[in-house]
Structures are given as structure tokens and as C-alpha cells.
Amino acid sequence: MSAKIDYASAADPILVRAAQRGDLLAFEELVARHRDKVYSRAFSILRHEEDAVDMSQDAWIKAWQRLKQFQHESSFTTWITRIVINLCLDHLRKQKRYQTQSIEVLEAESGGVEKQFPVEIPNPTERLERSELRQRIDRALAQMSVEHRTALTLLEYEQLEYKEIAKRMNCSIGTVMSRIFYARRRLASLLAGLKREDYQ
Amino acid sequence: MIDRDTALKVQALLDGELSANEAAEVTRRLEHDPEARQIYNELELTRAVLLRCEPEYAVPESREFYWSRIRQGIESGERSGAAPESTWWRGWTRWLVPAGATALVGLFLLQRSWLMPQDDAAAFSSDHQVETLLAEATSISFRSESAGMTVVWVQGGSPNFFESNE
């Protein structure tokens, strides 16, 4: 008979192992702890509240069903975040919101990513609160296409390699590189006027 | 003006995606090319901003409400004994397969009645029910001359269409 767990104070690995033995209360605690992070990842890709809620809940259900496959090689949050990302990408493909574009099409639309945005010079006088900075980034990400935003999110926040991003987005590595470059430069232009001390 | 390939290589250097030789080559380029250096600095700055100030979004539902659907999904999956993977297509196949079979049978019988000689058609001067036994399925046909309609109900087995003696 296993010792009673104090769910609220138990570390994630303990809760995961309990959930793997069928303890639904342990799993509920994991959901409570990490639901915002999982939802946040879904929303950062989909930019649609209802869809993000649905995908994040589906991810939790899938996680419960596959829990025995989790071998603790990564953190639990990394594992479930990958599940929700895959669900979001599948969702986008079904909605046909996902265009696999060639580099040539991207360049034709953007006029050449290296030409479109001038290099931004930081403004030495402006300082920003972090919350305001987060809001600026949020607005900037919202203005991007889903392809650019997804590529950037997978690289910067999930630390995936180009090859892995290309596989998940069903496009070439060259397209991934162009999308990320365009997204970064667009973000830079939208965040123009910041100096390094504002975000360190 | 820096060309696209060079700009992407500068980015790849930042992202750790270059081989050792390529990385050394691009690093040397940065030392002598101010424009390439500016691009690198901008990309590095943007990365720092993104990592430091990642937007955070909270679930727009209470803990209990959000959990209730997850629990329902878990319990539903356990009751069915199967992982409820993407179920949207299952709902469609449950409807499409019998509907498709029925439509095929209906079309077949409609075509036969349309090709039927007039004398035979005249025999069906009133509503007429025909029971047709198929090899591995049962079906009941209902034909209404007055309505100009044939309805076939097929149940079970694989379609092997032929008509018994009427």
C-alpha cells in the first residue's frame, strides 16, 4: 500500500509516478499546476482562445492515456507541451490554415526578407517595464502569420532544431529558416526603440 | 546590401545550426562585414527579448470547470476501453458507411426499375412490398409506383446484390 501523498506539495516526478499507477488526484494536481503553461503554448500558436482551451484539454486527456509511455527522460512539462504542439499543428492542418510555402513564394510576398526591414538602432533613452514589454511582444506575435509565429515559437520557446521544426511544419529547412528570419526581423521592427537594459 | 543566403547563415550561426567549418567561416565574415555584424546583433537582441519576456496566457476558465472536461474525456476513454484518439473521423465513418451502402443498393434498384419494360412496370400498379434476400445480408424493398420511389433497407453482411424470384 503506497504512502498517502500530499498532492499540493509533492514534486512533479512523484505526482507523475502516482498518476502512472492510476491516481487521478495526482494527475489533477499536475493539471492545476501546469494548465496555464500548456494553454499558453496552444494560444501562442493558435491565437484563438476557444481552440486553445480545446487543444490544451485534449492534450491532457492524451497525456493521461499515454502516461505509461513517459519515461522521465525529459521534464513532464516538456513532454506534455510537445503533445499540445502536435495537436495544434494537426488542428491547423485540418483547418487548412497551414500553408506550406516555398521560399520563392515567401520572397515574392515579402520582397526579400533581407531587404524589407532596416536594422534597428536601439534608443538609449527609453526604458520599459517587463509587463509592457510582454504586451508589445504579444501584439507583435499576434500580427504575424501563423506560419511565422509557429516557426519562431518552436525555435525560441521549445528549442527545437531547424530539422525538427521542418518535420513538424511539413516544410523544408530552407522555408523554416526564412520564416524565422522574417519573424525575427519583423519583431525587431515592431519593438524598435528598445535598449539592452530594458530586457536584461 | 547583404544577400539572403549570407543573412540566413548569420542566423544559423546564432542558432547553432552550422557545422564547425561553416561557423568559423561566418564568424570570420562578421569580423570584416559591418552589415553582417549588425544583422547578427539585431537577431541576438531579438532572441534575448523573446526569451526574457515570453508572453504568458492564463486559462480563461476556473480550475474546476477546466478539469471537469478533462476528467470526462479520461473517463469516457476508459469506459470505451480504447484511447480516444482523434475521433472526428470516426463519427463520420459510422454515418457514411451504412449510408453509402444504402445509397448504392437504392441506385441499383432504381436503375433496374427504370430499365424495366413497360408491361412489367404496369404490374406494379399499386404500392408493393418486396422482400429480397441477399447472400449475406437481409434487405426489405418497398416500391411505390404512385410516388415513383423505391426504398431499400439493407442490414448486415457485405453487399451482394441480386434479386430473388418475385
CSV table of C-alpha atoms in Angstrom, one decimal:
chain,number,residue,atom,x,y,z
A,1,MET,CA,0.0,0.0,0.0
A,2,SER,CA,1.5,3.3,-1.1
A,3,ALA,CA,2.0,6.2,1.4
A,4,LYS,CA,-0.6,8.9,1.2
A,5,ILE,CA,0.6,11.8,-0.9
A,6,ASP,CA,0.3,15.4,-0.1
A,7,TYR,CA,-0.6,16.4,-3.6
A,8,ALA,CA,-0.2,20.1,-3.2
A,9,SER,CA,3.4,19.9,-2.0
A,10,ALA,CA,4.6,16.8,-3.9
A,11,ALA,CA,7.2,17.3,-6.6
A,12,ASP,CA,6.2,16.7,-10.2
A,13,PRO,CA,8.0,13.3,-10.6
A,14,ILE,CA,6.2,11.9,-7.6
A,15,LEU,CA,2.8,13.1,-8.9
A,16,VAL,CA,3.6,11.6,-12.3
A,17,ARG,CA,4.6,8.2,-10.9
A,18,ALA,CA,1.4,8.2,-8.8
A,19,ALA,CA,-0.6,9.1,-11.9
A,20,GLN,CA,1.1,6.3,-13.8
A,21,ARG,CA,-0.3,4.0,-11.2
A,22,GLY,CA,-3.8,5.3,-11.9
A,23,ASP,CA,-4.0,8.0,-9.3
A,24,LEU,CA,-6.3,10.6,-10.9
A,25,LEU,CA,-6.0,13.0,-8.0
A,26,ALA,CA,-2.3,13.2,-8.6
A,27,PHE,CA,-3.0,13.9,-12.3
A,28,GLU,CA,-5.5,16.6,-11.4
A,29,GLU,CA,-2.8,18.3,-9.3
A,30,LEU,CA,-0.5,18.2,-12.4
A,31,VAL,CA,-3.2,19.8,-14.5
A,32,ALA,CA,-3.7,22.5,-11.9
A,33,ARG,CA,0.0,23.3,-11.8
A,34,HIS,CA,0.7,23.3,-15.5
A,35,ARG,CA,-2.5,24.1,-17.2
A,36,ASP,CA,-1.6,27.7,-17.8
A,37,LYS,CA,1.7,26.8,-19.4
A,38,VAL,CA,0.1,24.2,-21.7
A,39,TYR,CA,-2.7,26.6,-22.6
A,40,SER,CA,-0.2,29.3,-23.2
A,41,ARG,CA,1.7,27.3,-25.7
A,42,ALA,CA,-1.5,26.4,-27.5
A,43,PHE,CA,-2.6,30.0,-27.6
A,44,SER,CA,0.7,31.3,-28.7
A,45,ILE,CA,0.3,29.1,-31.9
A,46,LEU,CA,-3.4,29.3,-32.5
A,47,ARG,CA,-4.2,32.8,-31.2
A,48,HIS,CA,-7.7,31.7,-30.6
A,49,GLU,CA,-9.0,31.3,-27.1
A,50,GLU,CA,-11.6,28.5,-27.6
A,51,ASP,CA,-9.4,26.4,-29.8
A,52,ALA,CA,-6.5,26.8,-27.4
A,53,VAL,CA,-8.7,25.6,-24.5
A,54,ASP,CA,-9.9,22.7,-26.5
A,55,MET,CA,-6.4,21.7,-27.7
A,56,SER,CA,-4.9,22.0,-24.2
A,57,GLN,CA,-7.7,19.9,-22.7
A,58,ASP,CA,-7.2,17.3,-25.5
A,59,ALA,CA,-3.5,17.3,-24.7
A,60,TRP,CA,-4.2,16.5,-21.0
A,61,ILE,CA,-6.5,13.7,-22.0
A,62,LYS,CA,-3.9,12.3,-24.4
A,63,ALA,CA,-1.2,12.6,-21.7
A,64,TRP,CA,-3.3,10.5,-19.3
A,65,GLN,CA,-3.7,7.8,-21.9
A,66,ARG,CA,0.0,7.8,-22.8
A,67,LEU,CA,1.3,8.3,-19.3
A,68,LYS,CA,2.8,4.9,-19.1
A,69,GLN,CA,5.0,5.7,-22.1
A,70,PHE,CA,6.5,8.7,-20.3
A,71,GLN,CA,10.0,7.5,-19.2
A,72,HIS,CA,11.1,10.7,-17.3
A,73,GLU,CA,13.8,11.4,-19.9
A,74,SER,CA,12.6,15.0,-20.0
A,75,SER,CA,10.5,17.0,-17.6
A,76,PHE,CA,6.8,16.3,-17.6
A,77,THR,CA,6.0,19.8,-18.8
A,78,THR,CA,8.3,19.4,-21.8
A,79,TRP,CA,6.6,16.2,-22.6
A,80,ILE,CA,3.1,17.5,-22.4
A,81,THR,CA,4.0,20.7,-24.2
A,82,ARG,CA,5.2,18.6,-27.1
A,83,ILE,CA,1.8,16.9,-27.1
A,84,VAL,CA,-0.2,20.1,-27.3
A,85,ILE,CA,2.1,21.5,-30.0
A,86,ASN,CA,1.5,18.4,-32.2
A,87,LEU,CA,-2.3,18.7,-31.6
A,88,CYS,CA,-2.2,22.4,-32.5
A,89,LEU,CA,-0.3,21.7,-35.7
A,90,ASP,CA,-2.7,18.9,-36.6
A,91,HIS,CA,-5.6,21.3,-35.9
A,92,LEU,CA,-4.1,23.9,-38.2
A,93,ARG,CA,-3.6,21.4,-41.0
A,94,LYS,CA,-7.2,20.2,-40.7
A,95,GLN,CA,-8.4,23.8,-40.8
A,96,LYS,CA,-6.1,24.3,-43.9
A,97,ARG,CA,-4.8,27.4,-42.2
A,98,TYR,CA,-1.4,26.0,-42.7
A,99,GLN,CA,0.2,26.8,-46.0
A,100,THR,CA,3.4,25.0,-47.0
A,101,GLN,CA,5.0,27.8,-48.9
A,102,SER,CA,8.1,27.6,-50.9
A,103,ILE,CA,10.9,30.1,-50.3
A,104,GLU,CA,10.2,31.6,-53.7
A,105,VAL,CA,6.6,32.4,-52.7
A,106,LEU,CA,7.8,33.9,-49.4
A,107,GLU,CA,10.2,36.1,-51.1
A,108,ALA,CA,7.7,37.2,-53.7
A,109,GLU,CA,5.3,38.2,-50.9
A,110,SER,CA,7.9,39.9,-48.7
A,111,GLY,CA,10.1,41.4,-51.4
A,112,GLY,CA,13.1,39.6,-50.0
A,113,VAL,CA,13.3,39.3,-46.2
A,114,GLU,CA,16.8,40.8,-46.1
A,115,LYS,CA,15.6,43.9,-47.8
A,116,GLN,CA,12.3,44.6,-46.0
A,117,PHE,CA,13.4,45.7,-42.6
A,118,PRO,CA,16.3,48.1,-41.9
A,119,VAL,CA,18.5,47.1,-39.0
A,120,GLU,CA,17.1,48.8,-35.9
A,121,ILE,CA,19.2,51.1,-33.7
A,122,PRO,CA,18.4,51.0,-30.0
A,123,ASN,CA,17.1,54.2,-28.4
A,124,PRO,CA,19.3,54.9,-25.4
A,125,THR,CA,16.6,56.9,-23.5
A,126,GLU,CA,13.6,54.6,-23.4
A,127,ARG,CA,13.0,52.1,-20.6
A,128,LEU,CA,10.1,49.7,-20.3
A,129,GLU,CA,8.5,47.6,-17.6
A,130,ARG,CA,8.7,43.9,-18.3
A,131,SER,CA,5.0,43.6,-18.4
A,132,GLU,CA,4.8,46.3,-21.0
A,133,LEU,CA,7.5,44.6,-23.0
A,134,ARG,CA,5.5,41.3,-22.8
A,135,GLN,CA,2.5,43.1,-24.1
A,136,ARG,CA,4.5,44.5,-27.0
A,137,ILE,CA,5.8,41.1,-27.9
A,138,ASP,CA,2.3,39.7,-27.6
A,139,ARG,CA,1.0,42.3,-30.1
A,140,ALA,CA,3.9,41.7,-32.4
A,141,LEU,CA,3.3,37.9,-32.4
A,142,ALA,CA,-0.4,38.4,-33.0
A,143,GLN,CA,0.4,40.4,-36.1
A,144,MET,CA,2.4,37.7,-37.6
A,145,SER,CA,1.1,34.9,-39.8
A,146,VAL,CA,0.6,31.6,-38.2
A,147,GLU,CA,3.5,30.1,-40.1
A,148,HIS,CA,6.0,32.7,-39.0
A,149,ARG,CA,4.7,32.7,-35.4
A,150,THR,CA,4.8,28.9,-35.1
A,151,ALA,CA,8.3,28.6,-36.5
A,152,LEU,CA,9.6,31.3,-34.1
A,153,THR,CA,7.8,29.7,-31.1
A,154,LEU,CA,9.1,26.3,-31.8
A,155,LEU,CA,12.7,27.6,-32.1
A,156,GLU,CA,12.8,30.1,-29.3
A,157,TYR,CA,10.5,28.6,-26.8
A,158,GLU,CA,10.8,24.9,-27.5
A,159,GLN,CA,14.4,25.0,-28.5
A,160,LEU,CA,13.8,22.7,-31.5
A,161,GLU,CA,16.3,22.4,-34.3
A,162,TYR,CA,15.5,23.6,-37.8
A,163,LYS,CA,15.3,19.9,-38.9
A,164,GLU,CA,12.7,19.1,-36.3
A,165,ILE,CA,10.7,22.3,-36.9
A,166,ALA,CA,10.6,21.5,-40.6
A,167,LYS,CA,9.4,18.0,-39.9
A,168,ARG,CA,6.6,19.2,-37.7
A,169,MET,CA,5.6,22.0,-40.0
A,170,ASN,CA,5.8,19.8,-43.1
A,171,CYS,CA,8.1,22.1,-45.0
A,172,SER,CA,11.7,22.4,-46.0
A,173,ILE,CA,14.5,23.5,-43.7
A,174,GLY,CA,15.1,26.5,-46.0
A,175,THR,CA,11.5,27.6,-45.5
A,176,VAL,CA,11.9,27.3,-41.8
A,177,MET,CA,15.0,29.4,-41.9
A,178,SER,CA,13.3,32.1,-44.0
A,179,ARG,CA,10.2,32.1,-41.8
A,180,ILE,CA,12.2,32.5,-38.6
A,181,PHE,CA,14.4,35.2,-40.1
A,182,TYR,CA,11.4,37.2,-41.3
A,183,ALA,CA,9.6,36.8,-38.0
A,184,ARG,CA,12.6,38.0,-36.0
A,185,ARG,CA,13.2,41.0,-38.2
A,186,ARG,CA,9.5,41.9,-38.1
A,187,LEU,CA,9.6,41.6,-34.3
A,188,ALA,CA,12.7,43.8,-34.2
A,189,SER,CA,10.9,46.4,-36.3
A,190,LEU,CA,7.9,46.3,-34.0
A,191,LEU,CA,10.0,46.5,-30.9
A,192,ALA,CA,12.1,49.4,-32.3
A,193,GLY,CA,13.4,51.8,-29.7
A,194,LEU,CA,14.4,49.3,-27.0
A,195,LYS,CA,17.9,49.2,-25.4
A,196,ARG,CA,19.5,46.1,-24.0
A,197,GLU,CA,18.9,47.1,-20.3
A,198,ASP,CA,15.1,47.0,-20.9
A,199,TYR,CA,15.1,43.2,-21.0
A,200,GLN,CA,18.1,42.1,-19.0
B,1,MET,CA,23.3,45.0,-49.2
B,2,ILE,CA,23.8,41.6,-47.7
B,3,ASP,CA,22.4,38.7,-49.7
B,4,ARG,CA,19.7,36.3,-48.5
B,5,ASP,CA,22.0,33.3,-48.2
B,6,THR,CA,24.5,35.2,-46.1
B,7,ALA,CA,21.8,36.6,-43.8
B,8,LEU,CA,20.4,33.1,-43.2
B,9,LYS,CA,23.9,31.8,-42.5
B,10,VAL,CA,24.4,34.5,-39.9
B,11,GLN,CA,21.1,33.5,-38.3
B,12,ALA,CA,22.1,29.8,-38.5
B,13,LEU,CA,25.3,30.7,-36.6
B,14,LEU,CA,23.3,32.3,-33.9
B,15,ASP,CA,21.0,29.2,-33.7
B,16,GLY,CA,23.9,26.8,-33.6
B,17,GLU,CA,22.9,25.1,-36.8
B,18,LEU,CA,26.2,25.4,-38.7
B,19,SER,CA,28.9,22.8,-38.9
B,20,ALA,CA,32.3,23.8,-37.3
B,21,ASN,CA,33.7,24.8,-40.7
B,22,GLU,CA,30.7,26.9,-41.7
B,23,ALA,CA,30.6,28.5,-38.2
B,24,ALA,CA,34.3,29.5,-38.5
B,25,GLU,CA,33.7,30.9,-41.9
B,26,VAL,CA,30.7,33.0,-40.9
B,27,THR,CA,32.4,34.2,-37.7
B,28,ARG,CA,35.3,35.5,-39.9
B,29,ARG,CA,32.8,37.2,-42.1
B,30,LEU,CA,31.3,39.0,-39.0
B,31,GLU,CA,34.7,40.4,-38.1
B,32,HIS,CA,35.1,42.1,-41.5
B,33,ASP,CA,31.5,42.8,-42.6
B,34,PRO,CA,29.8,45.5,-40.6
B,35,GLU,CA,26.4,44.8,-42.2
B,36,ALA,CA,26.6,41.1,-41.3
B,37,ARG,CA,27.6,42.1,-37.8
B,38,GLN,CA,24.6,44.4,-37.5
B,39,ILE,CA,22.2,41.7,-38.6
B,40,TYR,CA,23.7,39.3,-36.1
B,41,ASN,CA,23.4,41.8,-33.3
B,42,GLU,CA,19.8,42.5,-34.2
B,43,LEU,CA,18.9,38.8,-34.3
B,44,GLU,CA,20.7,38.2,-31.0
B,45,LEU,CA,18.9,41.2,-29.4
B,46,THR,CA,15.5,39.9,-30.6
B,47,ARG,CA,16.2,36.5,-29.2
B,48,ALA,CA,17.1,37.9,-25.8
B,49,VAL,CA,13.8,39.9,-25.7
B,50,LEU,CA,11.7,36.9,-26.7
B,51,LEU,CA,13.3,34.7,-24.1
B,52,ARG,CA,13.3,37.2,-21.3
B,53,CYS,CA,9.8,38.4,-21.8
B,54,GLU,CA,7.8,35.5,-23.2
B,55,PRO,CA,4.1,36.4,-23.1
B,56,GLU,CA,2.1,34.4,-20.6
B,57,TYR,CA,-1.5,33.5,-21.0
B,58,ALA,CA,-3.8,32.1,-18.4
B,59,VAL,CA,-6.6,29.6,-19.0
B,60,PRO,CA,-9.8,31.6,-19.2
B,61,GLU,CA,-11.8,29.1,-17.1
B,62,SER,CA,-11.9,28.1,-13.5
B,63,ARG,CA,-9.8,25.2,-12.3
B,64,GLU,CA,-12.9,23.0,-11.6
B,65,PHE,CA,-14.6,23.7,-14.9
B,66,TYR,CA,-11.4,23.2,-16.9
B,67,TRP,CA,-10.7,19.9,-15.1
B,68,SER,CA,-14.3,18.6,-15.5
B,69,ARG,CA,-14.0,18.2,-19.3
B,70,ILE,CA,-10.6,16.6,-18.9
B,71,ARG,CA,-12.0,14.1,-16.4
B,72,GLN,CA,-14.9,13.4,-18.6
B,73,GLY,CA,-12.6,12.7,-21.5
B,74,ILE,CA,-10.5,10.4,-19.4
B,75,GLU,CA,-13.5,8.5,-18.0
B,76,SER,CA,-15.1,8.3,-21.5
B,77,GLY,CA,-11.9,6.8,-22.9
B,78,GLU,CA,-11.6,4.3,-20.0
B,79,ARG,CA,-15.3,3.2,-20.5
B,80,SER,CA,-14.8,2.6,-24.2
B,81,GLY,CA,-11.6,0.7,-23.4
B,82,ALA,CA,-9.8,2.5,-26.2
B,83,ALA,CA,-7.8,5.7,-26.4
B,84,PRO,CA,-10.0,8.4,-27.8
B,85,GLU,CA,-7.5,9.5,-30.5
B,86,SER,CA,-8.8,12.0,-33.0
B,87,THR,CA,-12.4,10.9,-33.1
B,88,TRP,CA,-13.8,13.3,-35.6
B,89,TRP,CA,-13.4,10.9,-38.5
B,90,ARG,CA,-14.9,8.0,-36.5
B,91,GLY,CA,-18.2,9.9,-36.2
B,92,TRP,CA,-18.2,10.4,-40.0
B,93,THR,CA,-17.4,6.7,-40.8
B,94,ARG,CA,-20.2,5.5,-38.6
B,95,TRP,CA,-22.6,7.5,-40.7
B,96,LEU,CA,-21.0,7.3,-44.1
B,97,VAL,CA,-20.5,3.5,-44.4
B,98,PRO,CA,-24.2,2.4,-43.9
B,99,ALA,CA,-25.4,5.4,-45.8
B,100,GLY,CA,-23.1,4.7,-48.7
B,101,ALA,CA,-24.2,1.0,-48.8
B,102,THR,CA,-27.9,2.0,-48.7
B,103,ALA,CA,-27.4,4.6,-51.5
B,104,LEU,CA,-25.6,2.0,-53.7
B,105,VAL,CA,-28.4,-0.5,-53.3
B,106,GLY,CA,-31.0,2.1,-53.9
B,107,LEU,CA,-29.3,3.4,-57.0
B,108,PHE,CA,-29.0,-0.2,-58.3
B,109,LEU,CA,-32.7,-1.0,-57.8
B,110,LEU,CA,-33.8,2.4,-59.2
B,111,GLN,CA,-31.7,1.7,-62.3
B,112,ARG,CA,-33.3,-1.7,-62.8
B,113,SER,CA,-36.8,-0.3,-62.4
B,114,TRP,CA,-36.0,2.4,-64.9
B,115,LEU,CA,-34.9,-0.1,-67.4
B,116,MET,CA,-37.8,-2.4,-66.8
B,117,PRO,CA,-40.2,-3.0,-69.7
B,118,GLN,CA,-43.5,-1.1,-69.5
B,119,ASP,CA,-45.6,-4.3,-69.2
B,120,ASP,CA,-43.7,-5.3,-66.2
B,121,ALA,CA,-43.9,-1.8,-64.7
B,122,ALA,CA,-47.7,-1.9,-65.2
B,123,ALA,CA,-47.8,-4.9,-62.9
B,124,PHE,CA,-46.8,-2.6,-60.1
B,125,SER,CA,-49.9,-0.6,-60.4
B,126,SER,CA,-50.1,-0.2,-56.7
B,127,ASP,CA,-47.8,0.1,-53.8
B,128,HIS,CA,-45.9,-3.1,-53.5
B,129,GLN,CA,-43.6,-4.5,-50.9
B,130,VAL,CA,-40.9,-7.0,-51.9
B,131,GLU,CA,-38.7,-8.9,-49.6
B,132,THR,CA,-35.3,-9.6,-51.2
B,133,LEU,CA,-32.9,-12.0,-49.6
B,134,LEU,CA,-29.2,-11.2,-50.4
B,135,ALA,CA,-26.4,-13.7,-50.0
B,136,GLU,CA,-25.0,-12.4,-46.8
B,137,ALA,CA,-27.4,-9.7,-45.8
B,138,THR,CA,-31.1,-9.1,-45.4
B,139,SER,CA,-32.9,-6.3,-47.1
B,140,ILE,CA,-36.5,-5.2,-47.5
B,141,SER,CA,-37.6,-3.2,-50.5
B,142,PHE,CA,-40.6,-1.0,-50.7
B,143,ARG,CA,-41.7,0.3,-54.0
B,144,SER,CA,-44.3,2.9,-54.7
B,145,GLU,CA,-45.3,3.5,-58.3
B,146,SER,CA,-47.6,6.3,-57.4
B,147,ALA,CA,-44.8,8.1,-55.6
B,148,GLY,CA,-42.2,6.9,-58.1
B,149,MET,CA,-39.9,5.8,-55.4
B,150,THR,CA,-38.1,2.7,-54.2
B,151,VAL,CA,-36.7,2.4,-50.7
B,152,VAL,CA,-34.3,-0.4,-49.8
B,153,TRP,CA,-33.4,-1.2,-46.2
B,154,VAL,CA,-30.2,-3.3,-46.0
B,155,GLN,CA,-28.9,-4.8,-42.8
B,156,GLY,CA,-25.7,-6.7,-42.1
B,157,GLY,CA,-23.2,-8.5,-44.3
B,158,SER,CA,-21.5,-7.4,-47.4
B,159,PRO,CA,-23.5,-6.2,-50.4
B,160,ASN,CA,-24.0,-9.0,-53.0
B,161,PHE,CA,-26.9,-7.7,-54.9
B,162,PHE,CA,-29.2,-10.0,-56.7
B,163,GLU,CA,-33.0,-10.3,-56.6
B,164,SER,CA,-34.9,-13.5,-55.7
B,165,ASN,CA,-37.8,-14.6,-57.7
B,166,GLU,CA,-40.7,-12.3,-57.1
